[in-house]
Amino acid sequence: INNQLATKIEIPEGITTVSESAFYGCNTLTEVLLPDSVTSIEQSAFQDCMGLTKITIPDSVTGIGAYAFCGCSSLTDITIPDGITAIEQSAFKGCSSLTEMTIPDSVTSIGYGAFGDCRGLSEITIPDGVTSIGVYAFENCTGLTSVTIGKGITNIRNYAFSNCTGLTD
């Protein structure tokens, strides 16, 4: 595949892992279809795919690596499956067009810079199972006006909501 020209990728059934940096920098990629056989999206798998607007992550996925969707600035919404327990470092950093994000109840930690620079997010609910919100987790989310933090939180790290200038609630 010429990674610089592909616009739509359909991963074949039977593939279990989207490996580290597999589609890194595929600027023309707009849509990815993942089969139910995929269980892991590794570090930087779709990093800097600036044209990516649509991806459905199947419920079979239990791991999303650091920087997996970092810099996917055209991505408008994404659903994280219920099997995910951690949102890794900078997993969605720079997804500036992301307007909706549902964090499932299975998540227990939100890593360093996980949603940094997601300026399109207006509200976020941190489920009760989350115990830790990492440093810079929501830094520069200037569109964020409302955050609901669950009852299980024990640690909100430095600068977790730094420069969230629109935060009112």
mmCIF file of N, CA and C in Angstrom, residues 6-93:
data_model
loop_
_atom_site.group_PDB
_atom_site.id
_atom_site.type_symbol
_atom_site.label_atom_id
_atom_site.label_comp_id
_atom_site.label_asym_id
_atom_site.label_seq_id
_atom_site.Cartn_x
_atom_site.Cartn_y
_atom_site.Cartn_z
ATOM 1 N N ALA A 6 -3.437 6.309 0.057
ATOM 2 C CA ALA A 6 -4.625 5.569 0.477
ATOM 3 C C ALA A 6 -5.625 6.508 1.156
ATOM 4 N N THR A 7 -6.931 6.339 0.834
ATOM 5 C CA THR A 7 -7.961 7.151 1.488
ATOM 6 C C THR A 7 -8.843 6.307 2.402
ATOM 7 N N LYS A 8 -9.038 5.051 2.064
ATOM 8 C CA LYS A 8 -9.857 4.157 2.881
ATOM 9 C C LYS A 8 -9.138 2.827 3.006
ATOM 10 N N ILE A 9 -9.013 2.367 4.248
ATOM 11 C CA ILE A 9 -8.350 1.100 4.512
ATOM 12 C C ILE A 9 -9.325 0.180 5.224
ATOM 13 N N GLU A 10 -9.459 -1.033 4.702
ATOM 14 C CA GLU A 10 -10.250 -2.057 5.381
ATOM 15 C C GLU A 10 -9.292 -3.165 5.801
ATOM 16 N N ILE A 11 -9.097 -3.278 7.104
ATOM 17 C CA ILE A 11 -8.200 -4.295 7.645
ATOM 18 C C ILE A 11 -8.921 -5.644 7.532
ATOM 19 N N PRO A 12 -8.279 -6.656 6.951
ATOM 20 C CA PRO A 12 -8.959 -7.942 6.765
ATOM 21 C C PRO A 12 -9.222 -8.688 8.073
ATOM 22 N N GLU A 13 -10.294 -9.465 8.083
ATOM 23 C CA GLU A 13 -10.639 -10.324 9.219
ATOM 24 C C GLU A 13 -9.464 -11.262 9.479
ATOM 25 N N GLY A 14 -9.208 -11.515 10.736
ATOM 26 C CA GLY A 14 -8.097 -12.385 11.119
ATOM 27 C C GLY A 14 -6.913 -11.615 11.667
ATOM 28 N N ILE A 15 -6.766 -10.356 11.288
ATOM 29 C CA ILE A 15 -5.689 -9.514 11.823
ATOM 30 C C ILE A 15 -6.033 -9.192 13.269
ATOM 31 N N THR A 16 -5.091 -9.389 14.171
ATOM 32 C CA THR A 16 -5.344 -9.165 15.596
ATOM 33 C C THR A 16 -4.709 -7.879 16.124
ATOM 34 N N THR A 17 -3.688 -7.385 15.427
ATOM 35 C CA THR A 17 -2.952 -6.220 15.917
ATOM 36 C C THR A 17 -2.691 -5.225 14.794
ATOM 37 N N VAL A 18 -2.945 -3.954 15.071
ATOM 38 C CA VAL A 18 -2.477 -2.887 14.189
ATOM 39 C C VAL A 18 -1.172 -2.438 14.832
ATOM 40 N N SER A 19 -0.078 -2.789 14.206
ATOM 41 C CA SER A 19 1.245 -2.629 14.805
ATOM 42 C C SER A 19 1.692 -1.179 14.938
ATOM 43 N N GLU A 20 2.713 -1.003 15.762
ATOM 44 C CA GLU A 20 3.291 0.307 16.033
ATOM 45 C C GLU A 20 3.609 1.046 14.740
ATOM 46 N N SER A 21 3.104 2.264 14.628
ATOM 47 C CA SER A 21 3.357 3.166 13.503
ATOM 48 C C SER A 21 2.905 2.629 12.150
ATOM 49 N N ALA A 22 1.986 1.670 12.136
ATOM 50 C CA ALA A 22 1.552 1.039 10.880
ATOM 51 C C ALA A 22 1.064 2.038 9.845
ATOM 52 N N PHE A 23 0.301 3.029 10.261
ATOM 53 C CA PHE A 23 -0.241 4.017 9.334
ATOM 54 C C PHE A 23 0.213 5.437 9.700
ATOM 55 N N TYR A 24 1.305 5.523 10.407
ATOM 56 C CA TYR A 24 1.838 6.803 10.852
ATOM 57 C C TYR A 24 1.977 7.770 9.677
ATOM 58 N N GLY A 25 1.387 8.948 9.791
ATOM 59 C CA GLY A 25 1.572 9.989 8.801
ATOM 60 C C GLY A 25 0.833 9.798 7.487
ATOM 61 N N CYS A 26 -0.158 8.913 7.450
ATOM 62 C CA CYS A 26 -0.945 8.719 6.226
ATOM 63 C C CYS A 26 -1.951 9.860 6.103
ATOM 64 N N ASN A 27 -1.508 10.983 5.579
ATOM 65 C CA ASN A 27 -2.300 12.206 5.542
ATOM 66 C C ASN A 27 -3.575 12.104 4.717
ATOM 67 N N THR A 28 -3.590 11.264 3.687
ATOM 68 C CA THR A 28 -4.762 11.160 2.820
ATOM 69 C C THR A 28 -5.794 10.159 3.335
ATOM 70 N N LEU A 29 -5.443 9.385 4.341
ATOM 71 C CA LEU A 29 -6.343 8.377 4.898
ATOM 72 C C LEU A 29 -7.525 9.053 5.592
ATOM 73 N N THR A 30 -8.759 8.735 5.156
ATOM 74 C CA THR A 30 -9.944 9.356 5.749
ATOM 75 C C THR A 30 -10.795 8.380 6.539
ATOM 76 N N GLU A 31 -10.720 7.100 6.215
ATOM 77 C CA GLU A 31 -11.572 6.123 6.899
ATOM 78 C C GLU A 31 -10.836 4.808 7.096
ATOM 79 N N VAL A 32 -11.027 4.201 8.272
ATOM 80 C CA VAL A 32 -10.433 2.905 8.586
ATOM 81 C C VAL A 32 -11.534 1.988 9.099
ATOM 82 N N LEU A 33 -11.591 0.791 8.540
ATOM 83 C CA LEU A 33 -12.542 -0.226 8.990
ATOM 84 C C LEU A 33 -11.755 -1.347 9.648
ATOM 85 N N LEU A 34 -12.018 -1.568 10.928
ATOM 86 C CA LEU A 34 -11.327 -2.609 11.691
ATOM 87 C C LEU A 34 -12.263 -3.789 11.929
ATOM 88 N N PRO A 35 -11.800 -5.021 11.708
ATOM 89 C CA PRO A 35 -12.640 -6.189 11.968
ATOM 90 C C PRO A 35 -12.681 -6.529 13.457
ATOM 91 N N ASP A 36 -13.619 -7.385 13.836
ATOM 92 C CA ASP A 36 -13.748 -7.813 15.227
ATOM 93 C C ASP A 36 -12.571 -8.647 15.708
ATOM 94 N N SER A 37 -11.722 -9.101 14.809
ATOM 95 C CA SER A 37 -10.559 -9.896 15.218
ATOM 96 C C SER A 37 -9.460 -9.037 15.843
ATOM 97 N N VAL A 38 -9.482 -7.727 15.617
ATOM 98 C CA VAL A 38 -8.446 -6.836 16.163
ATOM 99 C C VAL A 38 -8.640 -6.676 17.668
ATOM 100 N N THR A 39 -7.569 -6.941 18.413
ATOM 101 C CA THR A 39 -7.615 -6.795 19.872
ATOM 102 C C THR A 39 -6.690 -5.692 20.379
ATOM 103 N N SER A 40 -5.762 -5.246 19.526
ATOM 104 C CA SER A 40 -4.786 -4.264 19.987
ATOM 105 C C SER A 40 -4.438 -3.261 18.889
ATOM 106 N N ILE A 41 -4.424 -1.982 19.281
ATOM 107 C CA ILE A 41 -3.941 -0.906 18.417
ATOM 108 C C ILE A 41 -2.712 -0.358 19.119
ATOM 109 N N GLU A 42 -1.556 -0.604 18.531
ATOM 110 C CA GLU A 42 -0.304 -0.280 19.206
ATOM 111 C C GLU A 42 0.087 1.195 19.089
ATOM 112 N N GLN A 43 1.151 1.524 19.786
ATOM 113 C CA GLN A 43 1.675 2.884 19.859
ATOM 114 C C GLN A 43 1.827 3.510 18.474
ATOM 115 N N SER A 44 1.321 4.730 18.328
ATOM 116 C CA SER A 44 1.465 5.543 17.116
ATOM 117 C C SER A 44 0.865 4.915 15.859
ATOM 118 N N ALA A 45 -0.008 3.929 16.004
ATOM 119 C CA ALA A 45 -0.554 3.216 14.852
ATOM 120 C C ALA A 45 -1.161 4.140 13.804
ATOM 121 N N PHE A 46 -1.893 5.159 14.245
ATOM 122 C CA PHE A 46 -2.519 6.104 13.322
ATOM 123 C C PHE A 46 -2.067 7.539 13.591
ATOM 124 N N GLN A 47 -0.941 7.690 14.234
ATOM 125 C CA GLN A 47 -0.456 9.027 14.588
ATOM 126 C C GLN A 47 -0.280 9.894 13.344
ATOM 127 N N ASP A 48 -0.715 11.141 13.446
ATOM 128 C CA ASP A 48 -0.574 12.146 12.395
ATOM 129 C C ASP A 48 -1.277 11.777 11.089
ATOM 130 N N CYS A 49 -2.352 11.001 11.182
ATOM 131 C CA CYS A 49 -3.223 10.773 10.026
ATOM 132 C C CYS A 49 -4.212 11.940 10.016
ATOM 133 N N MET A 50 -3.756 13.075 9.543
ATOM 134 C CA MET A 50 -4.493 14.331 9.670
ATOM 135 C C MET A 50 -5.803 14.361 8.894
ATOM 136 N N GLY A 51 -5.987 13.502 7.911
ATOM 137 C CA GLY A 51 -7.227 13.455 7.147
ATOM 138 C C GLY A 51 -8.250 12.483 7.694
ATOM 139 N N LEU A 52 -7.853 11.668 8.680
ATOM 140 C CA LEU A 52 -8.741 10.638 9.216
ATOM 141 C C LEU A 52 -9.952 11.270 9.898
ATOM 142 N N THR A 53 -11.147 10.965 9.385
ATOM 143 C CA THR A 53 -12.374 11.505 9.963
ATOM 144 C C THR A 53 -13.204 10.439 10.651
ATOM 145 N N LYS A 54 -13.018 9.173 10.258
ATOM 146 C CA LYS A 54 -13.896 8.127 10.776
ATOM 147 C C LYS A 54 -13.126 6.841 11.046
ATOM 148 N N ILE A 55 -13.312 6.335 12.253
ATOM 149 C CA ILE A 55 -12.802 5.012 12.605
ATOM 150 C C ILE A 55 -13.720 4.445 13.676
ATOM 151 N N THR A 56 -14.073 3.200 13.506
ATOM 152 C CA THR A 56 -14.871 2.506 14.516
ATOM 153 C C THR A 56 -13.969 1.464 15.149
ATOM 154 N N ILE A 57 -13.793 1.566 16.435
ATOM 155 C CA ILE A 57 -12.957 0.600 17.148
ATOM 156 C C ILE A 57 -13.871 -0.501 17.670
ATOM 157 N N PRO A 58 -13.678 -1.732 17.223
ATOM 158 C CA PRO A 58 -14.571 -2.810 17.659
ATOM 159 C C PRO A 58 -14.413 -3.128 19.141
ATOM 160 N N ASP A 59 -15.453 -3.722 19.709
ATOM 161 C CA ASP A 59 -15.444 -4.086 21.128
ATOM 162 C C ASP A 59 -14.347 -5.091 21.469
ATOM 163 N N SER A 60 -13.804 -5.771 20.480
ATOM 164 C CA SER A 60 -12.745 -6.756 20.709
ATOM 165 C C SER A 60 -11.429 -6.112 21.139
ATOM 166 N N VAL A 61 -11.267 -4.817 20.866
ATOM 167 C CA VAL A 61 -10.014 -4.125 21.193
ATOM 168 C C VAL A 61 -9.926 -3.896 22.700
ATOM 169 N N THR A 62 -8.826 -4.374 23.279
ATOM 170 C CA THR A 62 -8.609 -4.211 24.717
ATOM 171 C C THR A 62 -7.414 -3.309 25.015
ATOM 172 N N GLY A 63 -6.676 -2.933 23.982
ATOM 173 C CA GLY A 63 -5.520 -2.068 24.202
ATOM 174 C C GLY A 63 -5.339 -1.048 23.094
ATOM 175 N N ILE A 64 -5.203 0.224 23.496
ATOM 176 C CA ILE A 64 -4.892 1.311 22.571
ATOM 177 C C ILE A 64 -3.613 1.954 23.101
ATOM 178 N N GLY A 65 -2.559 1.894 22.311
ATOM 179 C CA GLY A 65 -1.247 2.348 22.752
ATOM 180 C C GLY A 65 -1.085 3.854 22.804
ATOM 181 N N ALA A 66 -0.003 4.276 23.407
ATOM 182 C CA ALA A 66 0.353 5.695 23.483
ATOM 183 C C ALA A 66 0.454 6.273 22.079
ATOM 184 N N TYR A 67 -0.001 7.488 21.916
ATOM 185 C CA TYR A 67 0.064 8.228 20.653
ATOM 186 C C TYR A 67 -0.723 7.583 19.512
ATOM 187 N N ALA A 68 -1.564 6.600 19.791
ATOM 188 C CA ALA A 68 -2.252 5.833 18.747
ATOM 189 C C ALA A 68 -2.976 6.719 17.741
ATOM 190 N N PHE A 69 -3.659 7.757 18.228
ATOM 191 C CA PHE A 69 -4.404 8.664 17.346
ATOM 192 C C PHE A 69 -3.927 10.112 17.498
ATOM 193 N N CYS A 70 -2.778 10.288 18.049
ATOM 194 C CA CYS A 70 -2.215 11.619 18.265
ATOM 195 C C CYS A 70 -2.075 12.357 16.934
ATOM 196 N N GLY A 71 -2.558 13.586 16.887
ATOM 197 C CA GLY A 71 -2.422 14.389 15.687
ATOM 198 C C GLY A 71 -3.455 14.118 14.607
ATOM 199 N N CYS A 72 -4.466 13.317 14.911
ATOM 200 C CA CYS A 72 -5.548 13.056 13.947
ATOM 201 C C CYS A 72 -6.528 14.224 14.029
ATOM 202 N N SER A 73 -6.127 15.332 13.467
ATOM 203 C CA SER A 73 -6.830 16.592 13.671
ATOM 204 C C SER A 73 -8.188 16.692 12.973
ATOM 205 N N SER A 74 -8.529 15.765 12.091
ATOM 206 C CA SER A 74 -9.834 15.789 11.417
ATOM 207 C C SER A 74 -10.835 14.820 12.033
ATOM 208 N N LEU A 75 -10.382 14.007 12.983
ATOM 209 C CA LEU A 75 -11.250 13.019 13.628
ATOM 210 C C LEU A 75 -12.314 13.737 14.452
ATOM 211 N N THR A 76 -13.601 13.474 14.158
ATOM 212 C CA THR A 76 -14.676 14.213 14.822
ATOM 213 C C THR A 76 -15.292 13.463 15.998
ATOM 214 N N ASP A 77 -15.358 12.143 15.929
ATOM 215 C CA ASP A 77 -15.826 11.392 17.096
ATOM 216 C C ASP A 77 -15.272 9.985 17.049
ATOM 217 N N ILE A 78 -15.156 9.427 18.214
ATOM 218 C CA ILE A 78 -14.612 8.077 18.340
ATOM 219 C C ILE A 78 -15.216 7.447 19.584
ATOM 220 N N THR A 79 -15.498 6.166 19.504
ATOM 221 C CA THR A 79 -16.030 5.442 20.654
ATOM 222 C C THR A 79 -14.960 4.485 21.153
ATOM 223 N N ILE A 80 -14.640 4.601 22.408
ATOM 224 C CA ILE A 80 -13.659 3.711 23.024
ATOM 225 C C ILE A 80 -14.418 2.490 23.547
ATOM 226 N N PRO A 81 -13.998 1.287 23.172
ATOM 227 C CA PRO A 81 -14.715 0.081 23.610
ATOM 228 C C PRO A 81 -14.647 -0.149 25.116
ATOM 229 N N ASP A 82 -15.598 -0.913 25.613
ATOM 230 C CA ASP A 82 -15.712 -1.186 27.044
ATOM 231 C C ASP A 82 -14.552 -1.980 27.640
ATOM 232 N N GLY A 83 -13.779 -2.673 26.828
ATOM 233 C CA GLY A 83 -12.686 -3.483 27.366
ATOM 234 C C GLY A 83 -11.428 -2.702 27.694
ATOM 235 N N ILE A 84 -11.364 -1.447 27.303
ATOM 236 C CA ILE A 84 -10.174 -0.624 27.536
ATOM 237 C C ILE A 84 -10.108 -0.225 29.007
ATOM 238 N N THR A 85 -8.951 -0.434 29.636
ATOM 239 C CA THR A 85 -8.797 -0.074 31.045
ATOM 240 C C THR A 85 -7.968 1.189 31.242
ATOM 241 N N ALA A 86 -7.164 1.536 30.230
ATOM 242 C CA ALA A 86 -6.319 2.725 30.356
ATOM 243 C C ALA A 86 -6.301 3.488 29.037
ATOM 244 N N ILE A 87 -6.393 4.804 29.126
ATOM 245 C CA ILE A 87 -6.186 5.654 27.961
ATOM 246 C C ILE A 87 -4.751 6.140 28.093
ATOM 247 N N GLU A 88 -3.915 5.616 27.235
ATOM 248 C CA GLU A 88 -2.473 5.802 27.356
ATOM 249 C C GLU A 88 -2.023 7.225 27.020
ATOM 250 N N GLN A 89 -0.755 7.471 27.278
ATOM 251 C CA GLN A 89 -0.131 8.770 27.068
ATOM 252 C C GLN A 89 -0.394 9.309 25.664
ATOM 253 N N SER A 90 -0.936 10.507 25.596
ATOM 254 C CA SER A 90 -1.151 11.243 24.346
ATOM 255 C C SER A 90 -1.920 10.458 23.287
ATOM 256 N N ALA A 91 -2.737 9.496 23.694
ATOM 257 C CA ALA A 91 -3.465 8.650 22.753
ATOM 258 C C ALA A 91 -4.312 9.456 21.775
ATOM 259 N N PHE A 92 -4.917 10.544 22.247
ATOM 260 C CA PHE A 92 -5.779 11.374 21.406
ATOM 261 C C PHE A 92 -5.323 12.836 21.371
ATOM 262 N N LYS A 93 -4.102 13.084 21.750
ATOM 263 C CA LYS A 93 -3.569 14.454 21.782
ATOM 264 C C LYS A 93 -3.625 15.067 20.377
#
